[in-house]
Amino acid sequence: MIVGMGETAQDIRFFIERYQLFEIVGYAVNREYISSTQQDGLPVYALEELEQHIDKNKVGLYVAISEFHHLNREKRRVYTELKEKGFFFPNLVSPKATILTDDIGDGNWICDFTYLDFQTRIGSNCVLRNYAYVGHYAKVGNHNFLGAKSMVGGNSTIDDQCFVGINATIFNNVHVGSKCLIGGATIVKKSMPDFSRCRVVSSTMEYTQFGEAEIEDKLLPKKNK
């Protein structure tokens, strides 16, 4: 059962069906957001009444709420509330991922070509996008988002509810506190306290527009003098 009906929910459905990980039995959202009883051929249920429609011991849930909703706050809230009601959360793991650890929580989405090195520890309700790398002995807490091609060095720690952008790199032996923002293409060389942000700040990028013929000449090899 996919919890949510937005873009993230559609991504999750595509991922599950592509790799035939599970049979999807429907969507679930809060009653106030239901405008139709079906979504793309699957039934839509009210979260408030979910226990009346499924056996929570047999049907797992995935919380498909975007990480951009208040730094995973809503995803964390919904996951926690449903967990307290006794629902369970399978991990969605790409068959193309490399997993060298058994220390993984539940409700995680681990995408294509993710690499989890030996003795790593991954919490619950996390998203690890394509080509994310977590080095040996590194620890990633709960409710985190690791963007595509992000890298977490060996023996590093990321606490809970953090966002790591595309192609960001966290060096070895770095501690990132809870609710931290790490921007895309950022290099984190030192530890970050709770509620902090690291981002690239640069005004050196140059954008120039040329004519069509002129732009085609820009990659001509330079002549030796």
mmCIF file of N, CA and C in Angstrom, residues 135 138 151-158 168-176 182 186-191:
data_model
loop_
_atom_site.group_PDB
_atom_site.id
_atom_site.type_symbol
_atom_site.label_atom_id
_atom_site.label_comp_id
_atom_site.label_asym_id
_atom_site.label_seq_id
_atom_site.Cartn_x
_atom_site.Cartn_y
_atom_site.Cartn_z
ATOM 1 N N GLY A 135 30.095 4.770 2.864
ATOM 2 C CA GLY A 135 31.347 4.072 3.081
ATOM 3 C C GLY A 135 31.351 3.174 4.310
ATOM 4 N N ALA A 138 30.197 3.670 8.213
ATOM 5 C CA ALA A 138 29.403 4.899 8.301
ATOM 6 C C ALA A 138 28.005 4.588 8.833
ATOM 7 N N MET A 151 27.938 11.089 -1.612
ATOM 8 C CA MET A 151 28.918 10.175 -1.037
ATOM 9 C C MET A 151 29.102 10.466 0.447
ATOM 10 N N VAL A 152 29.023 9.412 1.245
ATOM 11 C CA VAL A 152 29.248 9.511 2.686
ATOM 12 C C VAL A 152 30.503 8.695 2.991
ATOM 13 N N GLY A 153 31.550 9.367 3.449
ATOM 14 C CA GLY A 153 32.822 8.701 3.669
ATOM 15 C C GLY A 153 32.795 7.727 4.832
ATOM 16 N N GLY A 154 33.802 6.892 4.886
ATOM 17 C CA GLY A 154 33.900 5.889 5.927
ATOM 18 C C GLY A 154 33.957 6.482 7.323
ATOM 19 N N ASN A 155 33.345 5.784 8.261
ATOM 20 C CA ASN A 155 33.321 6.177 9.676
ATOM 21 C C ASN A 155 32.615 7.514 9.928
ATOM 22 N N SER A 156 31.848 7.981 8.979
ATOM 23 C CA SER A 156 31.069 9.201 9.187
ATOM 24 C C SER A 156 29.688 8.856 9.728
ATOM 25 N N THR A 157 29.022 9.863 10.285
ATOM 26 C CA THR A 157 27.688 9.676 10.850
ATOM 27 C C THR A 157 26.768 10.798 10.387
ATOM 28 N N ILE A 158 25.583 10.425 9.959
ATOM 29 C CA ILE A 158 24.523 11.398 9.681
ATOM 30 C C ILE A 158 23.393 11.088 10.637
ATOM 31 N N ALA A 168 26.808 15.627 -3.562
ATOM 32 C CA ALA A 168 27.508 16.141 -2.380
ATOM 33 C C ALA A 168 28.444 15.071 -1.839
ATOM 34 N N THR A 169 29.519 15.510 -1.200
ATOM 35 C CA THR A 169 30.503 14.588 -0.642
ATOM 36 C C THR A 169 30.752 14.923 0.820
ATOM 37 N N ILE A 170 30.599 13.916 1.666
ATOM 38 C CA ILE A 170 30.912 14.052 3.091
ATOM 39 C C ILE A 170 32.178 13.245 3.347
ATOM 40 N N PHE A 171 33.210 13.902 3.827
ATOM 41 C CA PHE A 171 34.499 13.237 4.014
ATOM 42 C C PHE A 171 34.439 12.185 5.129
ATOM 43 N N ASN A 172 35.499 11.393 5.221
ATOM 44 C CA ASN A 172 35.621 10.400 6.285
ATOM 45 C C ASN A 172 35.601 11.055 7.660
ATOM 46 N N ASN A 173 35.065 10.326 8.634
ATOM 47 C CA ASN A 173 35.119 10.726 10.046
ATOM 48 C C ASN A 173 34.440 12.072 10.328
ATOM 49 N N VAL A 174 33.406 12.373 9.565
ATOM 50 C CA VAL A 174 32.639 13.604 9.763
ATOM 51 C C VAL A 174 31.320 13.265 10.441
ATOM 52 N N HIS A 175 30.900 14.092 11.375
ATOM 53 C CA HIS A 175 29.613 13.907 12.058
ATOM 54 C C HIS A 175 28.660 15.022 11.632
ATOM 55 N N VAL A 176 27.550 14.633 10.999
ATOM 56 C CA VAL A 176 26.508 15.580 10.597
ATOM 57 C C VAL A 176 25.357 15.425 11.573
ATOM 58 N N ILE A 182 22.551 19.843 3.372
ATOM 59 C CA ILE A 182 23.811 19.838 2.638
ATOM 60 C C ILE A 182 23.479 19.999 1.166
ATOM 61 N N THR A 186 28.207 19.991 -2.778
ATOM 62 C CA THR A 186 28.929 20.512 -1.616
ATOM 63 C C THR A 186 29.940 19.485 -1.126
ATOM 64 N N ILE A 187 31.062 19.973 -0.616
ATOM 65 C CA ILE A 187 32.067 19.116 -0.001
ATOM 66 C C ILE A 187 32.115 19.445 1.487
ATOM 67 N N VAL A 188 31.794 18.456 2.317
ATOM 68 C CA VAL A 188 31.742 18.655 3.766
ATOM 69 C C VAL A 188 32.982 18.006 4.378
ATOM 70 N N LYS A 189 33.898 18.838 4.872
ATOM 71 C CA LYS A 189 35.160 18.341 5.409
ATOM 72 C C LYS A 189 35.198 18.349 6.932
ATOM 73 N N LYS A 190 34.263 19.064 7.548
ATOM 74 C CA LYS A 190 34.259 19.117 9.008
ATOM 75 C C LYS A 190 32.853 18.859 9.524
ATOM 76 N N SER A 191 32.760 18.488 10.779
ATOM 77 C CA SER A 191 31.470 18.114 11.356
ATOM 78 C C SER A 191 30.519 19.302 11.418
#
